[in-house]
Coordinates of C-alpha atoms in Angstrom, one line a residue:
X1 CA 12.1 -2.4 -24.0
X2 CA 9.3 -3.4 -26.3
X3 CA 10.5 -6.8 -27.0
X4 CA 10.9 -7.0 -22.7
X5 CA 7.4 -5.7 -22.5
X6 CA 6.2 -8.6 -24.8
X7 CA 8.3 -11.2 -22.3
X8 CA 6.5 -9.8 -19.2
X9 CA 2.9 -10.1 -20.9
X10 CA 3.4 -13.6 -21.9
X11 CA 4.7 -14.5 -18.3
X12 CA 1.6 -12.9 -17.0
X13 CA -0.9 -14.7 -19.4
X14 CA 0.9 -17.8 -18.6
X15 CA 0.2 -17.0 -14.9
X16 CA -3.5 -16.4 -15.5
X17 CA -3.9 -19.3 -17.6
X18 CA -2.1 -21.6 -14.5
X19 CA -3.9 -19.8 -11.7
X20 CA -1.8 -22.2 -8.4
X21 CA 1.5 -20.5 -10.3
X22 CA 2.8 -19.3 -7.0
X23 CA 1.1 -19.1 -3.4
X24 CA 1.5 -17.7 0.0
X25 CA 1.7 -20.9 1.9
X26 CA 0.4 -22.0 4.9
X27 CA 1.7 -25.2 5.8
X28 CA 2.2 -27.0 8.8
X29 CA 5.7 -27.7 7.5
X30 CA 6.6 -23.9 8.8
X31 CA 5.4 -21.6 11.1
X32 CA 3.0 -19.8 10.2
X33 CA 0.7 -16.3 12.1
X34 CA -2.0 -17.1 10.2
X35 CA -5.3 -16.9 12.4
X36 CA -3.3 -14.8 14.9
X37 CA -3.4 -10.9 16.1
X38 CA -1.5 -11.2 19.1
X39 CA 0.8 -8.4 18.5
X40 CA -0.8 -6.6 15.8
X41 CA -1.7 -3.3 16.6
X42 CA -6.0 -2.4 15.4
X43 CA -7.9 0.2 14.8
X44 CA -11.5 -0.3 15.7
X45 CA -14.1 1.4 12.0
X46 CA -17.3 1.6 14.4
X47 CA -18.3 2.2 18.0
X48 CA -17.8 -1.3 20.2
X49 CA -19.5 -1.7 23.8
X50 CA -18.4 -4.7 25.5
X51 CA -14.7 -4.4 26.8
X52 CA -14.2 -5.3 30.8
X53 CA -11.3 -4.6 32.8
X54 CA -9.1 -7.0 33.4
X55 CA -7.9 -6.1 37.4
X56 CA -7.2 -7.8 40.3
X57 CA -7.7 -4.4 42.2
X58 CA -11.5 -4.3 43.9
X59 CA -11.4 -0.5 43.8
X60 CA -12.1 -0.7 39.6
X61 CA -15.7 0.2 38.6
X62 CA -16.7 -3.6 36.6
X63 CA -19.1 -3.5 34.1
X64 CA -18.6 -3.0 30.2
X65 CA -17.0 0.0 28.6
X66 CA -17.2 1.5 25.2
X67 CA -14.6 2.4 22.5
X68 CA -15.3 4.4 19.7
X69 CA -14.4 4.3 15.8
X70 CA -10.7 4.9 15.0
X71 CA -9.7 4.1 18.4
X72 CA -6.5 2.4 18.2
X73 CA -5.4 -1.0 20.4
X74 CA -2.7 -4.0 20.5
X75 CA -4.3 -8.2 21.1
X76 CA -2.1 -9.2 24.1
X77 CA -3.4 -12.9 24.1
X78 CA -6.7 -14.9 23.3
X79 CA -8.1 -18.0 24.7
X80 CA -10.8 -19.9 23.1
X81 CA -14.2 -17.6 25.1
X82 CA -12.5 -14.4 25.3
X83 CA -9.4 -11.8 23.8
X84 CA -7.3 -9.3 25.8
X85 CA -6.4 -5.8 24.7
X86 CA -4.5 -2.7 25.5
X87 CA -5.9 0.4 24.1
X88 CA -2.9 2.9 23.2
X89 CA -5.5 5.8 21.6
X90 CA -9.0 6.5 22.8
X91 CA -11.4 8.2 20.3
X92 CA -14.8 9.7 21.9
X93 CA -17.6 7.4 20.7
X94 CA -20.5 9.2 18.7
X95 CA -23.1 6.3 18.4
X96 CA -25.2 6.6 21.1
X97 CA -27.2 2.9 20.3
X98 CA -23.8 1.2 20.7
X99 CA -22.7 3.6 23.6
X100 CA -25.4 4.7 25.3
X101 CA -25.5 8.5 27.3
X102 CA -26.0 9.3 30.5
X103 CA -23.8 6.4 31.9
X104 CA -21.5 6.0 29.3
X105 CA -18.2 4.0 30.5
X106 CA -15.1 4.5 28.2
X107 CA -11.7 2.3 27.9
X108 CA -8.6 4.0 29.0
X109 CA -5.2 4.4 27.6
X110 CA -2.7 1.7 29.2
X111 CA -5.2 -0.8 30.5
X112 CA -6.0 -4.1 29.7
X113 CA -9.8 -5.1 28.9
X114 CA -11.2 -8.8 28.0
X115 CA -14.0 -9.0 25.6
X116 CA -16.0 -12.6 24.6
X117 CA -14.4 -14.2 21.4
X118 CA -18.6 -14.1 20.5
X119 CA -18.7 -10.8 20.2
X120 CA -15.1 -9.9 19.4
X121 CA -15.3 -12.0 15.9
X122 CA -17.8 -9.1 14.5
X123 CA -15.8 -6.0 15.8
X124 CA -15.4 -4.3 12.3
X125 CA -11.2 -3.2 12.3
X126 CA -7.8 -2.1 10.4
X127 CA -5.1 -4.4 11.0
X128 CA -1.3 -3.6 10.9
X129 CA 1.7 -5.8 12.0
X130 CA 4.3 -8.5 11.4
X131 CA 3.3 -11.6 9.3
X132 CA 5.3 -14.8 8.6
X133 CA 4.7 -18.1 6.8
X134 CA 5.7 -19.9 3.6
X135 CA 6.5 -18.5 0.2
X136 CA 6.2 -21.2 -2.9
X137 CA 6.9 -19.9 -6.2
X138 CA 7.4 -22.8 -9.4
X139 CA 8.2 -20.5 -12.5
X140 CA 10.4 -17.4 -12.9
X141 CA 10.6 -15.3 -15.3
X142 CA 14.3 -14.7 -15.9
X143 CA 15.3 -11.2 -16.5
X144 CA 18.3 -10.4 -18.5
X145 CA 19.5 -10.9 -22.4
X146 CA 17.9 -14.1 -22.4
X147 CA 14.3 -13.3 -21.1
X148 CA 13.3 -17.3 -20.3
X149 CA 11.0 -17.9 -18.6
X150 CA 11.8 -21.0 -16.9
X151 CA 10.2 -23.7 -14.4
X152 CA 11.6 -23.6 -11.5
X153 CA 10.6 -23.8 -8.0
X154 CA 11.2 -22.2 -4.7
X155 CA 10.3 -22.7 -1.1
X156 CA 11.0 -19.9 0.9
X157 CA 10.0 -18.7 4.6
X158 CA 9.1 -15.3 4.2
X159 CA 8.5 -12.2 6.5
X160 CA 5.8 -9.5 5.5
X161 CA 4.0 -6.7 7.2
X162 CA 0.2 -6.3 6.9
X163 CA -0.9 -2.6 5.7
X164 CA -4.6 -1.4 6.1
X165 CA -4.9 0.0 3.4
X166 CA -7.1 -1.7 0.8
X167 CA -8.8 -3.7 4.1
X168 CA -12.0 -2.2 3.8
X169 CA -12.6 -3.6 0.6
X170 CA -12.2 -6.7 1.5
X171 CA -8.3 -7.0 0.6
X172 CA -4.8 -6.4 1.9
X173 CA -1.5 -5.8 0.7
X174 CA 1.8 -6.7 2.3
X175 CA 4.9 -6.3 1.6
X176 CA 7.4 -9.5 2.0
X177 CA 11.0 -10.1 2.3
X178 CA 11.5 -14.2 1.3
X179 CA 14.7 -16.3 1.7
X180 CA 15.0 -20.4 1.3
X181 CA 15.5 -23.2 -0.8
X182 CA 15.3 -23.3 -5.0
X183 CA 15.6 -25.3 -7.3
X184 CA 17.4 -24.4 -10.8
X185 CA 17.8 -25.9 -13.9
X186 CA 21.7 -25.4 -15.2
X187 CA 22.8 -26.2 -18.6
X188 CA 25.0 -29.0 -18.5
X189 CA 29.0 -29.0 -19.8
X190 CA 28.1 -30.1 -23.2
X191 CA 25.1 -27.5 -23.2
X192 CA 22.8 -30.2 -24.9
X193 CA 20.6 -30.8 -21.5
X194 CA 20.2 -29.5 -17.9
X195 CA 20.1 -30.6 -14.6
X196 CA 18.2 -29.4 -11.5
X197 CA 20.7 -27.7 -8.4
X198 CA 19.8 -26.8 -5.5
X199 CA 19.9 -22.9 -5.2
X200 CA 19.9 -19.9 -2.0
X201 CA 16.7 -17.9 -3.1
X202 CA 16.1 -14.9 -2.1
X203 CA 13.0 -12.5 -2.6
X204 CA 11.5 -9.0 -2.1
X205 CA 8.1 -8.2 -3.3
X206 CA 4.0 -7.4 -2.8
X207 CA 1.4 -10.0 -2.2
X208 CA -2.2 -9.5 -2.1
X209 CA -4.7 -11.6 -0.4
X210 CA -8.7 -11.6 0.2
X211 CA -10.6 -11.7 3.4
X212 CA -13.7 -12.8 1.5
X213 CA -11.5 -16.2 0.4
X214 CA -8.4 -17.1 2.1
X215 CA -6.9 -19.3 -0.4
X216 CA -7.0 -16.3 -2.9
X217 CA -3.6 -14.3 -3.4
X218 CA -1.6 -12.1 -6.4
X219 CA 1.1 -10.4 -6.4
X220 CA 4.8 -10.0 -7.7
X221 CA 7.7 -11.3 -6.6
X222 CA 11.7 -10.2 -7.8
X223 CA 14.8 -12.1 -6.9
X224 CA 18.0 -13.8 -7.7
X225 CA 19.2 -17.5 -7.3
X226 CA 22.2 -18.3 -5.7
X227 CA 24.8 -21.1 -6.5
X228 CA 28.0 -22.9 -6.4
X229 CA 30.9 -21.2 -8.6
X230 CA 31.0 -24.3 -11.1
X231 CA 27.6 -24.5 -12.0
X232 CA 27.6 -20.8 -12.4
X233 CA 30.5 -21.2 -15.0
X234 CA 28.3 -23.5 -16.9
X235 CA 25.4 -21.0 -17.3
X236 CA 26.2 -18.2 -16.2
X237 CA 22.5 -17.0 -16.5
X238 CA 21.5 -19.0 -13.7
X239 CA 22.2 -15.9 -11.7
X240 CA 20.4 -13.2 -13.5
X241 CA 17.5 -11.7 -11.2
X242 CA 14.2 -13.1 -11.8
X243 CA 10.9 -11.9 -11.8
X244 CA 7.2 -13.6 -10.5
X245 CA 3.7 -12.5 -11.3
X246 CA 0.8 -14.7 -9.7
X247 CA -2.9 -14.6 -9.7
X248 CA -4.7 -18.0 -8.1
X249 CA -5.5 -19.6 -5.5
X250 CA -3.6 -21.6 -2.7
X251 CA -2.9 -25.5 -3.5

């Protein structure tokens, strides 16, 4: 275990020393739902005045209504002046400079409501929901007898899901489930060199990112390297799971 531990702190000093080791990607090579809340479900950390109903029906009251803090709502689409929303929990606003009493207008549960993109950009929230976009790791840290750590790169689409809980700090974690294309080297025949192979990677871990600078992101990554039964024969440590610790920034 000690000589491990030793293993997994030079990886990591490594990583801090290299700080593009590995990245969350966003590349116009894959998809990506960077930029994008459509989906996502919110909840609001202060009072908002400003939603309007979105009907059709002439019998709806217009003017602007008011939501209060910890009020919870989905994005159902965004243009580039304004963003529509469905609230699915309503929480009594207690501000009464952003919601003003007597008249005091509040969203309800179900209905849709369109607020300016101007205003909307400086609505202070909690985000949760699905995430997608590009995974590129270059080293691994093979676990195993061995220990290596070893350069070797991977591309992977990922899939992750936003949590809220570090946002108001000014960070978020997400967990993310990665799949794609690797590259390995494989110790040749002879053992006296290696080649590169192409490699099914697959990945489970946590990244980190930071609102305050986009291209920042950490976090750990753990997974295994898949190939053909004849390179496997030659190094059979090709296999072994693999471990990924990052701290940078995107390249």
């Amino acid at each position: 275990m000690k000589n491990l531990l030793s293993h997994i702190k030079f990886a990591l000093a490594f990583t801090l020393l290299n700080l593009t080791t590995c990245t969350v990607a966003y590349s116009a090579d894959f998809p990506t739902s960077n930029g994008s809340q459509i989906g996502d479900h919110l909840t609001l950390t202060t009072d908002v005045h400003g939603f309007t109903p979105v009907s059709t029906n002439p019998g709806v009251a217009a003017g602007e209504r008011c939501a209060g803090k910890y009020s919870k709502y989905s994005v159902v689409d965004t243009s580039a002046t304004e963003t529509i929303v469905k609230f699915y929990d309503i929480v009594e606003p207690k501000s009464v400079d952003t919601c003003p009493l007597p008249d005091r207008k509040m969203v309800a549960e179900g209905s849709l409501y369109k607020i300016p993109n101007t205003l909307y950009k400086n609505i202070q929230s909690k985000t949760t929901g699905l995430s997608y976009g590009a995974l590129v790791v270059p080293f691994k840290f093979r676990l195993g007898s061995d220990k290596k750590l070893i350069s070797s790169a991977t591309v992977a689409p990922y899939i992750g899901f936003r949590l809220n809980h570090f946002q108001g700090w000014g960070f978020e974690l997400m967990p993310v489930v990665a799949a794609g294309l690797g590259l390995v080297p494989v110790v040749s025949d002879d053992g006296k060199s290696t080649s590169t192979k192409s490699a099914f990677s697959t990945a489970v871990g946590l990244t980190l990112t930071s609102a305050k600078d986009s291209k920042f992101s950490a976090g750990v990554l753990f997974g295994k390297d898949f190939i053909s039964k004849s390179d496997r024969l030659n190094d059979p440590a090709v296999v072994k799971p693999w471990l990924s610790l990052w701290l940078g920034v995107a390249l």
